[in-house]
mmCIF file of C-alpha atoms in Angstrom:
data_model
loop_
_atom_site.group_PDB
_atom_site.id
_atom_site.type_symbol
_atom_site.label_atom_id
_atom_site.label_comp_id
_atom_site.label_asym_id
_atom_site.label_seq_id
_atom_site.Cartn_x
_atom_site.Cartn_y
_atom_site.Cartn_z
ATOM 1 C CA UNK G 1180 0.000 0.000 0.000
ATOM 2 C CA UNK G 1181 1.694 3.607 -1.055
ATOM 3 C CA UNK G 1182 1.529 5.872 1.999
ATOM 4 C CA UNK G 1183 0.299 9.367 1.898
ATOM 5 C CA UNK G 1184 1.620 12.753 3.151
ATOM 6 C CA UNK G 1185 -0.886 13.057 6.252
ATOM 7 C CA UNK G 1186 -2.543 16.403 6.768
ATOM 8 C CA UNK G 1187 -2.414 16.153 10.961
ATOM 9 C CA UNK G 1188 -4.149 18.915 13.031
ATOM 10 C CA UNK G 1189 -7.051 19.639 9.961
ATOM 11 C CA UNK G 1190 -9.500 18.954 12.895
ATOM 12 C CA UNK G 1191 -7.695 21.776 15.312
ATOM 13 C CA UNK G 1192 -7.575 24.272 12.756
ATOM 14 C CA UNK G 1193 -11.164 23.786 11.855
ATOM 15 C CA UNK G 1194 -12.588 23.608 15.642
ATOM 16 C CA UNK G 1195 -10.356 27.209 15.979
ATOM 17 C CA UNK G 1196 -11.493 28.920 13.237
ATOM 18 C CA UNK G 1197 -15.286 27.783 14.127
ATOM 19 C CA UNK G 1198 -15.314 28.310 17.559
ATOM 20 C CA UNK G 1199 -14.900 32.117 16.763
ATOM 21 C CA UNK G 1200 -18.204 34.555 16.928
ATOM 22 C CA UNK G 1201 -17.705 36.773 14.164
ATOM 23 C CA UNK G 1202 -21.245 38.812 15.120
ATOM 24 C CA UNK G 1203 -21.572 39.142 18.724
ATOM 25 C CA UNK G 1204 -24.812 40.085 19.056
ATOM 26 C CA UNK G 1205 -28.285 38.700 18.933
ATOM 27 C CA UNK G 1206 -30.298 39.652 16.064
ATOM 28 C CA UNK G 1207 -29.864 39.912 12.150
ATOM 29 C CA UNK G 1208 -26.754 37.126 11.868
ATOM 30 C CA UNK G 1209 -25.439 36.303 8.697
ATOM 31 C CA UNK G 1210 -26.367 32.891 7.876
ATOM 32 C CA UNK G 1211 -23.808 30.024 8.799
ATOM 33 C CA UNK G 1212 -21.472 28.908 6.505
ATOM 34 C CA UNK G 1213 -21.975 25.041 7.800
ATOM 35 C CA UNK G 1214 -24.691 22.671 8.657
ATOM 36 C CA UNK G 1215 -25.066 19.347 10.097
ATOM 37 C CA UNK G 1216 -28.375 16.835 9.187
ATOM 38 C CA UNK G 1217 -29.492 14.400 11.020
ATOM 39 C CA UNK G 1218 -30.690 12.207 8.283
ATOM 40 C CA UNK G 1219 -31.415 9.271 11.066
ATOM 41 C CA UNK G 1220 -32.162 9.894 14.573
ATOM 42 C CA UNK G 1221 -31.564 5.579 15.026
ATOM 43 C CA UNK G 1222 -28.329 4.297 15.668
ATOM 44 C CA UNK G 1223 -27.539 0.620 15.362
ATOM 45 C CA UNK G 1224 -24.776 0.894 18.399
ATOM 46 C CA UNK G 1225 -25.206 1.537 22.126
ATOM 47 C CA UNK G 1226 -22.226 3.578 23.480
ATOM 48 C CA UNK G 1227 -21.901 4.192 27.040
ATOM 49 C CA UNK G 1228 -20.988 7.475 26.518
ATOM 50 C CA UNK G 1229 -23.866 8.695 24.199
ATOM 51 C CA UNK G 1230 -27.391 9.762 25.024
ATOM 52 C CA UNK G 1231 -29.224 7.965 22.330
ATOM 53 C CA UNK G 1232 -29.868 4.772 23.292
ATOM 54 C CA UNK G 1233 -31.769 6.864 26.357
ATOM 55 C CA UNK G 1234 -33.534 8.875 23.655
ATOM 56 C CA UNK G 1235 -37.383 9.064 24.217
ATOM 57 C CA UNK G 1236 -37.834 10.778 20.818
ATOM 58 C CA UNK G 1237 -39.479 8.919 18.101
ATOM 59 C CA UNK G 1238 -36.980 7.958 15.630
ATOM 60 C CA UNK G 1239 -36.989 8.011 12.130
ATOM 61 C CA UNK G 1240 -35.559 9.478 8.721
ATOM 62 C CA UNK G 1241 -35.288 13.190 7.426
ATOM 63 C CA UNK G 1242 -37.885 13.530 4.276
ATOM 64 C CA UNK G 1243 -35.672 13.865 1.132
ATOM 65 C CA UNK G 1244 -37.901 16.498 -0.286
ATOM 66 C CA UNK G 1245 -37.444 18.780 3.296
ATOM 67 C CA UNK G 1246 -33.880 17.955 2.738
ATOM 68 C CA UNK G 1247 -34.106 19.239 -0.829
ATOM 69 C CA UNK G 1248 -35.764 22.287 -0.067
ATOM 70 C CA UNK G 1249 -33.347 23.124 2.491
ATOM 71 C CA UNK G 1250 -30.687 22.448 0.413
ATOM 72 C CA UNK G 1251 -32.137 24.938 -2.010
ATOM 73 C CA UNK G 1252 -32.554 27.448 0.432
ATOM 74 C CA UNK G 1253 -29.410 27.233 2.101
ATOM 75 C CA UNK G 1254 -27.347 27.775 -0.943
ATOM 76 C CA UNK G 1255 -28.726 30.574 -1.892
ATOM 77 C CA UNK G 1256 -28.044 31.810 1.905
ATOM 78 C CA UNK G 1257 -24.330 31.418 1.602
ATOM 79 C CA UNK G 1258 -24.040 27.500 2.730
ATOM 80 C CA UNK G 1259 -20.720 26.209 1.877
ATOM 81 C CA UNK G 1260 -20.285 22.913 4.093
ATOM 82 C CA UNK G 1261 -22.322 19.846 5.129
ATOM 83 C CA UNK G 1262 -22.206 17.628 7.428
ATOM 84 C CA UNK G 1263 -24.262 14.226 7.637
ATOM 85 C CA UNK G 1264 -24.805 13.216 11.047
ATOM 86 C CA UNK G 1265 -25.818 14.180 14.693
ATOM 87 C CA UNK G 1266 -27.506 11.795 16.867
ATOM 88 C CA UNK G 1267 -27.614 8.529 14.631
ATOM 89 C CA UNK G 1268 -25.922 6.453 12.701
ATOM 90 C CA UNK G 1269 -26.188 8.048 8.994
ATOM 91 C CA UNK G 1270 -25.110 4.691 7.097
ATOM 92 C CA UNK G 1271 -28.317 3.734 8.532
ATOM 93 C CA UNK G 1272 -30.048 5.182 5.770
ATOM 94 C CA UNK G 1273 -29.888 2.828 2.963
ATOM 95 C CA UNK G 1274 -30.180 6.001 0.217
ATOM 96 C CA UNK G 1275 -27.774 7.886 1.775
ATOM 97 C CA UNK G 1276 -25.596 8.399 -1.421
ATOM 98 C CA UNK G 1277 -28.617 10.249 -2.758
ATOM 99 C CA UNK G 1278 -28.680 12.976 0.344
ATOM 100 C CA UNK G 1279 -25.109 13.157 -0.618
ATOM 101 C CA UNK G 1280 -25.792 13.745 -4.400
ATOM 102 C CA UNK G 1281 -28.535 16.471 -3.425
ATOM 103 C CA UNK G 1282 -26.253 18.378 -1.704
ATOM 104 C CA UNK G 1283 -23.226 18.238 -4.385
ATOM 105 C CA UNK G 1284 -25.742 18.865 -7.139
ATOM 106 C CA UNK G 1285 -27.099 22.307 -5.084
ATOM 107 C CA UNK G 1286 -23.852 23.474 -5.154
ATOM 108 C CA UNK G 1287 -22.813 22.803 -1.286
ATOM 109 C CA UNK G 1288 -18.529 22.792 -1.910
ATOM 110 C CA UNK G 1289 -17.672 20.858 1.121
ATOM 111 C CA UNK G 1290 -19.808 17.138 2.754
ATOM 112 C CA UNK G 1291 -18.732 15.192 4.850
ATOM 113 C CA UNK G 1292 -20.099 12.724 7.596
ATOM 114 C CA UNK G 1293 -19.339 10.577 10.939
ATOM 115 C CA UNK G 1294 -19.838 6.699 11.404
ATOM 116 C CA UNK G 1295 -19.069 4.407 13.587
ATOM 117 C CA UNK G 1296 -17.917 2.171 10.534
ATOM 118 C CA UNK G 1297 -20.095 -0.953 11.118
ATOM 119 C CA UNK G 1298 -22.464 -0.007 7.998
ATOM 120 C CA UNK G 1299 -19.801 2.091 6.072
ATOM 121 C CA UNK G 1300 -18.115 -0.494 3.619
ATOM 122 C CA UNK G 1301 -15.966 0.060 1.002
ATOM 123 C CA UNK G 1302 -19.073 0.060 -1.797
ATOM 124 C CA UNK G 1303 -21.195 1.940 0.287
ATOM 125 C CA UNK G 1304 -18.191 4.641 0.696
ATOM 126 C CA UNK G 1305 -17.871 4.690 -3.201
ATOM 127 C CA UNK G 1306 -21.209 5.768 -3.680
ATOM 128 C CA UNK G 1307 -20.613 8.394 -1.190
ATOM 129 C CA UNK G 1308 -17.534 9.804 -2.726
ATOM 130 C CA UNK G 1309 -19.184 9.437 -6.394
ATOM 131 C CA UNK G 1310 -21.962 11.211 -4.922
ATOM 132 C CA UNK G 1311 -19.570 14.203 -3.912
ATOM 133 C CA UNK G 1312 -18.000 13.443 -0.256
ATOM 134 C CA UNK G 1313 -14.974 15.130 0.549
ATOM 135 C CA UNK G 1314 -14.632 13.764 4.184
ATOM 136 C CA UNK G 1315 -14.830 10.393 6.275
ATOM 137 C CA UNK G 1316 -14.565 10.526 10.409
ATOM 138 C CA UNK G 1317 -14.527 6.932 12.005
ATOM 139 C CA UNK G 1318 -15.888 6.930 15.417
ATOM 140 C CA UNK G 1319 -13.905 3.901 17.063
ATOM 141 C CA UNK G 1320 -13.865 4.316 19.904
ATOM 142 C CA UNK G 1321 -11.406 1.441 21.417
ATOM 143 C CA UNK G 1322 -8.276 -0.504 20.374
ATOM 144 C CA UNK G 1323 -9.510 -3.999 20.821
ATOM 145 C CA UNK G 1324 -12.466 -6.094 20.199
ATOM 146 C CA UNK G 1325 -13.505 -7.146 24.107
ATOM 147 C CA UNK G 1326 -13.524 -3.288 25.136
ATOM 148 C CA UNK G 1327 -14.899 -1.916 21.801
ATOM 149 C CA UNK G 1328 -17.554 -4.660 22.673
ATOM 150 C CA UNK G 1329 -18.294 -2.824 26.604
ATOM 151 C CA UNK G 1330 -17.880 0.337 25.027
ATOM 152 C CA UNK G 1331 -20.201 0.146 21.945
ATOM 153 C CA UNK G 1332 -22.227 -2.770 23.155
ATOM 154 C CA UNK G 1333 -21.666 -4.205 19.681
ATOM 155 C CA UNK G 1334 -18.852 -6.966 18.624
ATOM 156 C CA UNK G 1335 -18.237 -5.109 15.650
ATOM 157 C CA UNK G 1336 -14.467 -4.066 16.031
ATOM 158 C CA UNK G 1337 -12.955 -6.394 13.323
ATOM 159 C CA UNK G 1338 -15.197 -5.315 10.963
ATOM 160 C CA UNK G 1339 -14.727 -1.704 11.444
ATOM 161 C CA UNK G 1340 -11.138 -1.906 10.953
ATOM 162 C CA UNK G 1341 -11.855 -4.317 8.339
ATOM 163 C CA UNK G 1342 -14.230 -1.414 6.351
ATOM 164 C CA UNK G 1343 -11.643 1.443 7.544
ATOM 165 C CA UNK G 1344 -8.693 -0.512 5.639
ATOM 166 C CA UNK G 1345 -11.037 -1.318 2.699
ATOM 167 C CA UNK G 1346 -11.588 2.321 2.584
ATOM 168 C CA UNK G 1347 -7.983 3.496 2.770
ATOM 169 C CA UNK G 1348 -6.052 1.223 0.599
ATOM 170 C CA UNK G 1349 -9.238 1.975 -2.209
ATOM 171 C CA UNK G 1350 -8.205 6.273 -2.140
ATOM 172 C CA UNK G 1351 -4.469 5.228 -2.000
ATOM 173 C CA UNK G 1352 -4.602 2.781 -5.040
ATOM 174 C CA UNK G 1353 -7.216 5.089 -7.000
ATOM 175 C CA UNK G 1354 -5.806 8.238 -5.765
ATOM 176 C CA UNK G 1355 -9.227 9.214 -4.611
ATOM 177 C CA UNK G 1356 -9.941 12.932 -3.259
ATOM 178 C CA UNK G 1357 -11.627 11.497 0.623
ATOM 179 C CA UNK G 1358 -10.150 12.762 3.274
ATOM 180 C CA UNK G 1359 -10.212 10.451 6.066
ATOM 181 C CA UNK G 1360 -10.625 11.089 9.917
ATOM 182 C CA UNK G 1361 -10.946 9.299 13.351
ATOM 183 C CA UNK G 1362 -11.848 9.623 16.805
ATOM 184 C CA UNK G 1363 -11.715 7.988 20.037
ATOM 185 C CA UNK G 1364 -13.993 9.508 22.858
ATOM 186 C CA UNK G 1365 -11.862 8.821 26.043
ATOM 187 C CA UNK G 1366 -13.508 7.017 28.839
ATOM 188 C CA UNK G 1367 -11.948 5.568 32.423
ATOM 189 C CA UNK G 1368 -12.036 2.073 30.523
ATOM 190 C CA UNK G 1369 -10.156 3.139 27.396
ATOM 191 C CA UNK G 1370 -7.995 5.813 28.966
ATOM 192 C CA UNK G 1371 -4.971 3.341 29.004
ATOM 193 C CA UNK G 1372 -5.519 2.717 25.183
ATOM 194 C CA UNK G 1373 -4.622 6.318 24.009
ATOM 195 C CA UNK G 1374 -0.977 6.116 22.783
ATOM 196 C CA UNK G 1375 -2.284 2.227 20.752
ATOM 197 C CA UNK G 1376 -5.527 4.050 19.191
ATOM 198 C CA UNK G 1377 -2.911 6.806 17.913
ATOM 199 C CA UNK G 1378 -0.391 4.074 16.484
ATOM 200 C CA UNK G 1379 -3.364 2.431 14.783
ATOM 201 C CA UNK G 1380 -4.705 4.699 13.686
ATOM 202 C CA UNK G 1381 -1.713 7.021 12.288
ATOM 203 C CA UNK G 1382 -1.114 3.880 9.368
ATOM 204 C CA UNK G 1383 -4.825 4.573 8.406
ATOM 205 C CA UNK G 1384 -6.136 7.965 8.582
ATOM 206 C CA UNK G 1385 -4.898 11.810 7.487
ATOM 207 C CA UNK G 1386 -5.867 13.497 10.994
ATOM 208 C CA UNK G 1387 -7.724 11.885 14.401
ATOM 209 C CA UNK G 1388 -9.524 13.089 17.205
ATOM 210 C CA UNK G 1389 -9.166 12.607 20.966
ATOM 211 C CA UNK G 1390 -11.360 13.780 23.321
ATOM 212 C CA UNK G 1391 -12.677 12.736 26.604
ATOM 213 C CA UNK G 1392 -16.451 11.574 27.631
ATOM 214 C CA UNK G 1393 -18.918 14.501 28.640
ATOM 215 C CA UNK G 1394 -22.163 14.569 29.913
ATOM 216 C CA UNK G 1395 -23.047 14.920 26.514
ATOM 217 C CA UNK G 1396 -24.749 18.785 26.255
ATOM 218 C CA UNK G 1397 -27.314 17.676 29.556
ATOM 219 C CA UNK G 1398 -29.244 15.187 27.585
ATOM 220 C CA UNK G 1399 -29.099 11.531 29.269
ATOM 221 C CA UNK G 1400 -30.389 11.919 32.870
ATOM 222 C CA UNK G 1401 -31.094 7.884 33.275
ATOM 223 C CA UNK G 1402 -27.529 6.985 32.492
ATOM 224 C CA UNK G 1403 -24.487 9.312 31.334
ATOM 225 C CA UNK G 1404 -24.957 11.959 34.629
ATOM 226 C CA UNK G 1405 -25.508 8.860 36.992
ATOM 227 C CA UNK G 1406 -22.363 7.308 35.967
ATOM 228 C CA UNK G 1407 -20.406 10.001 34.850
ATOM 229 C CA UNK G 1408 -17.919 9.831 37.910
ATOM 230 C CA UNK G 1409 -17.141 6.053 36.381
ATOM 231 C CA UNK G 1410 -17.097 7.072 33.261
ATOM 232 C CA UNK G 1411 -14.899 10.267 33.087
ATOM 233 C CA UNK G 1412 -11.104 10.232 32.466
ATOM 234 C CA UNK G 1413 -8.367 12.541 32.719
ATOM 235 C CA UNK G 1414 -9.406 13.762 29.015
ATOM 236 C CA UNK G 1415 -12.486 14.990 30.009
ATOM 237 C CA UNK G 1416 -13.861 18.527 30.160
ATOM 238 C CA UNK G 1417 -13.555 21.277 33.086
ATOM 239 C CA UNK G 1418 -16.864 22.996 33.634
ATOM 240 C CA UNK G 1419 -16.526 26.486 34.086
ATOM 241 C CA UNK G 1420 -17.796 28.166 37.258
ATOM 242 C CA UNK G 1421 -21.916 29.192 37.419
ATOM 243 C CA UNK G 1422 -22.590 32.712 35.823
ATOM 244 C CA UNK G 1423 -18.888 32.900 33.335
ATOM 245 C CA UNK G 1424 -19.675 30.435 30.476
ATOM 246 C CA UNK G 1425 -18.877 31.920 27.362
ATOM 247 C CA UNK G 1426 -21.819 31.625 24.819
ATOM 248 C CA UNK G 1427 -22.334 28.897 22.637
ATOM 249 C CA UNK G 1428 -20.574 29.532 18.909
ATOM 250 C CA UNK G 1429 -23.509 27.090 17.782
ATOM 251 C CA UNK G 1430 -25.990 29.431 17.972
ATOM 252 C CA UNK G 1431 -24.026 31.947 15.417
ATOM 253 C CA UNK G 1432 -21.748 29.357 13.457
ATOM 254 C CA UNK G 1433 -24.046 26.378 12.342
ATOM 255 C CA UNK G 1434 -27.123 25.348 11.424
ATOM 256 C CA UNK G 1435 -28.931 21.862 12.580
ATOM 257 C CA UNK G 1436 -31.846 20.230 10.893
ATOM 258 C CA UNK G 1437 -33.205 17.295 12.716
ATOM 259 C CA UNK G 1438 -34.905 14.368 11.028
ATOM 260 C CA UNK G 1439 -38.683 15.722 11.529
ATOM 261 C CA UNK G 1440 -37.394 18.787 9.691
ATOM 262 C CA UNK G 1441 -36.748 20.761 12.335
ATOM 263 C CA UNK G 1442 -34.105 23.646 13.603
ATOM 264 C CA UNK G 1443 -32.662 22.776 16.098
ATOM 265 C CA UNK G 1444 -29.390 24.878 18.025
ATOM 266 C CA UNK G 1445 -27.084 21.972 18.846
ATOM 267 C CA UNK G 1446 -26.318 18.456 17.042
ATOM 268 C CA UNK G 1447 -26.602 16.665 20.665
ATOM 269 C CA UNK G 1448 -30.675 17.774 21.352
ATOM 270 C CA UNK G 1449 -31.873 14.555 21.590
ATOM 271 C CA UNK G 1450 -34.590 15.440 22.812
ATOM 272 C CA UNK G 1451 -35.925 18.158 20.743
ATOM 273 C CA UNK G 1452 -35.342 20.862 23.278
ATOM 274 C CA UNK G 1453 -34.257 23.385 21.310
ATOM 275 C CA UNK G 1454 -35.776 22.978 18.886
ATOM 276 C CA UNK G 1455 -36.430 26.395 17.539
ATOM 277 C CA UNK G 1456 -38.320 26.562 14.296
ATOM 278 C CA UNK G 1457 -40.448 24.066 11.674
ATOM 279 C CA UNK G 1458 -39.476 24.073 8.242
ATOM 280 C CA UNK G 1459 -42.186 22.585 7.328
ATOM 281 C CA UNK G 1460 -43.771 25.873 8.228
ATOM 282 C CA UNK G 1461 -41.283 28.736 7.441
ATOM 283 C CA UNK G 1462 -38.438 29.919 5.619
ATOM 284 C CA UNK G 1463 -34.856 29.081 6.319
ATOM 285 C CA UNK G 1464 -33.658 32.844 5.876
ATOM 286 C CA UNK G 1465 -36.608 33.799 8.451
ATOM 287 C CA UNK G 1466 -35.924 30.982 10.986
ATOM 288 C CA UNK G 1467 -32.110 31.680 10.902
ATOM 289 C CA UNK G 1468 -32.992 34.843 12.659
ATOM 290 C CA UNK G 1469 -36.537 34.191 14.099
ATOM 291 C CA UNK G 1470 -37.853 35.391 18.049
ATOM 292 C CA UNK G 1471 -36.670 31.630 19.613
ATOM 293 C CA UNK G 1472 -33.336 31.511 18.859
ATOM 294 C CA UNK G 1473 -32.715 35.592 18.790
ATOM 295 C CA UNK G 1474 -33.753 34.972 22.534
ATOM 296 C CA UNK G 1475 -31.709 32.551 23.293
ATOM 297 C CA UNK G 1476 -28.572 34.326 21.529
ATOM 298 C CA UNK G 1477 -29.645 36.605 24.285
ATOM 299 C CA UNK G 1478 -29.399 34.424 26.937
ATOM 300 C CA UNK G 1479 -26.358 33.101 26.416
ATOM 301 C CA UNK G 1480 -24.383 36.925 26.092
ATOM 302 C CA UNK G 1481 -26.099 37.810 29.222
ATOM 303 C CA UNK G 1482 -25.167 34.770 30.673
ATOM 304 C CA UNK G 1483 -28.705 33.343 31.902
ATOM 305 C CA UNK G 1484 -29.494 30.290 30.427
ATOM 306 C CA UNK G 1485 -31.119 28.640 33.333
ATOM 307 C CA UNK G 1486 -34.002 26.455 32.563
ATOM 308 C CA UNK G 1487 -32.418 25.122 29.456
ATOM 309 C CA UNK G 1488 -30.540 22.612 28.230
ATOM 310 C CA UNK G 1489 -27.826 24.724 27.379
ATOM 311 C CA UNK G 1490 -27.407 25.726 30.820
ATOM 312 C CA UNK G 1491 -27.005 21.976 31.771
ATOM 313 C CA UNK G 1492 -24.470 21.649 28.452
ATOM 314 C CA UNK G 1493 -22.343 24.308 29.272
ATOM 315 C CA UNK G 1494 -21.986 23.917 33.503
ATOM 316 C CA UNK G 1495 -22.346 20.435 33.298
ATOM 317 C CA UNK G 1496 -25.273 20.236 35.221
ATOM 318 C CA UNK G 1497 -28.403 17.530 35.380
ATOM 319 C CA UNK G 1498 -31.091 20.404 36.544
ATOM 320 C CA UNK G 1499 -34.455 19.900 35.176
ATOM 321 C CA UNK G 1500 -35.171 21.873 31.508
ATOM 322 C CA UNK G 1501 -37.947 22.881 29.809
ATOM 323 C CA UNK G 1502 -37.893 23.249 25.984
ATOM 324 C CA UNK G 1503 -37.302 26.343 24.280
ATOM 325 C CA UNK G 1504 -40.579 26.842 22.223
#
């Protein structure tokens, strides 16, 4: 296999440049130049660390023709990158390549998605990248089959590295424009696996991720916050003290649409809880700047964002939240 000039830190200097709030204030924003879709709210895996297998939301798929339209509409807004996932498993949806294709063909410069590999074989990534994907992020998030197995409550290690290796060797050979990506959410069981997940992993992808297990932005209640203490590691975040969190760039950087066709302000609402607008119902370019999520810019630059899941995000907190419209 020929080896490639690896691109390392691509995900730093993107998290940088797009944690930065270019319009501090509440009202009249210029629309993002990103979006993530949740084209699946299921997920065919069970992490510890994640809040939907917890999810009381009704799964299901995002409507291609909602997708479509806000394809359509984003463009012409100044949309320049895409991202397919949030809380599921987007290889779950078996026409995937043709959300891909939709977005290419509207003129969207820049997709790319997140999988925890099971579903993601090599064919299945060829339609993707002759569809238009410029980016591949492997969620793997252990160094061995028996704790991959605790940690996504799946035995489907072999075969991710299996489909990973497909994946790589087919770009290499074909000299195929896909950059490819991993990451490896740190918890007390996998801490000591660090330094093996980076020599794996530095043989298969251009860039990785580590990071360390949160209470993932408030959501799971029956299971993450109850365990958290077990679960955290030394790679986990520091919540800053009550009153000084700094606002979320979400709310000014990206735009979410969830798989009823919803707006929603972060790619971890579960739940729905802030959930701010209907597409079904009204126009992107008025949503982007509608009364729910102008307040809530609010909020967060005066600093009072109790009540909402935010609040819990941001302090790490389990206090009980109402939803935001």
């Amino acid at each position: 296999m020929k080896s490639r000039v690896y691109k390392i830190d691509f995900i730093k200097k993107r998290e940088k440049e797009f944690n930065i709030i270019k319009e501090l204030r509440p009202d009249n924003i210029t629309f993002p130049k990103n979006a993530l879709i949740e084209v699946s709210s299921f997920c065919n895996h069970a992490c510890v660390f994640c809040g939907n297998p917890q999810m009381s939301r009704k799964t299901g798929r995002l409507d291609i023709n909602i997708f479509k339209s806000f394809c359509i509409q984003a463009k012409k807004l100044g949309l320049e990158e895409m991202g397919f996932y949030t809380t599921g498993e987007p290889f779950i949806v078996k026409n995937l390549k043709d959300y891909v294709l939709i977005a290419n063909e509207s003129g969207i410069d820049y997709l790319y998605l997140t999988t925890n590999g099971s579903l993601a074989t090599l064919d299945c990534v060829k339609e993707l990248i002759e569809s238009g994907l410029k980016s591949i992020k492997y969620s793997v998030n252990a160094t061995n089959r028996e704790t991959y197995k605790r940690i996504h409550k799946k035995d489907d290690f072999d075969k991710v590295m299996k489909n990973i290796s497909d994946v790589k060797k087919y770009i290499v050979d074909n000299n195929i424009n896909l950059r490819m990506m991993s990451s490896l959410c740190v918890t007390s069981q996998t801490e000591k696996e660090v330094d093996k997940f980076k020599e794996i992993m530095n043989d298969l992808v251009d860039d990785y991720k580590i990071h360390g297990v949160s209470t993932q932005k408030g959501n799971s209640t029956n299971f993450i916050f109850n365990n958290f203490d077990n679960l955290k590691s030394s790679y986990s975040p520091e919540y800053p003290k009550m009153g000084t969190a700094e606002p979320c760039h979400y709310l000014w950087n990206r735009v979410h649409l969830t798989q009823e066709g919803y707006l929603t302000l972060c790619c971890l609402d579960f739940e729905n809880l802030l959930a701010y607008s209907d597409l079904r119902t009204e126009l992107l370019k008025d949503a982007w700047n509608n009364t729910v999520i102008t307040e809530m810019r609010k909020k967060h630059l005066n600093k009072n964002i109790d009540g909402t899941l935010c609040h819990n995000c941001l302090y790490g907190k389990k206090d009980v939240v109402k939803a935001i419209s």
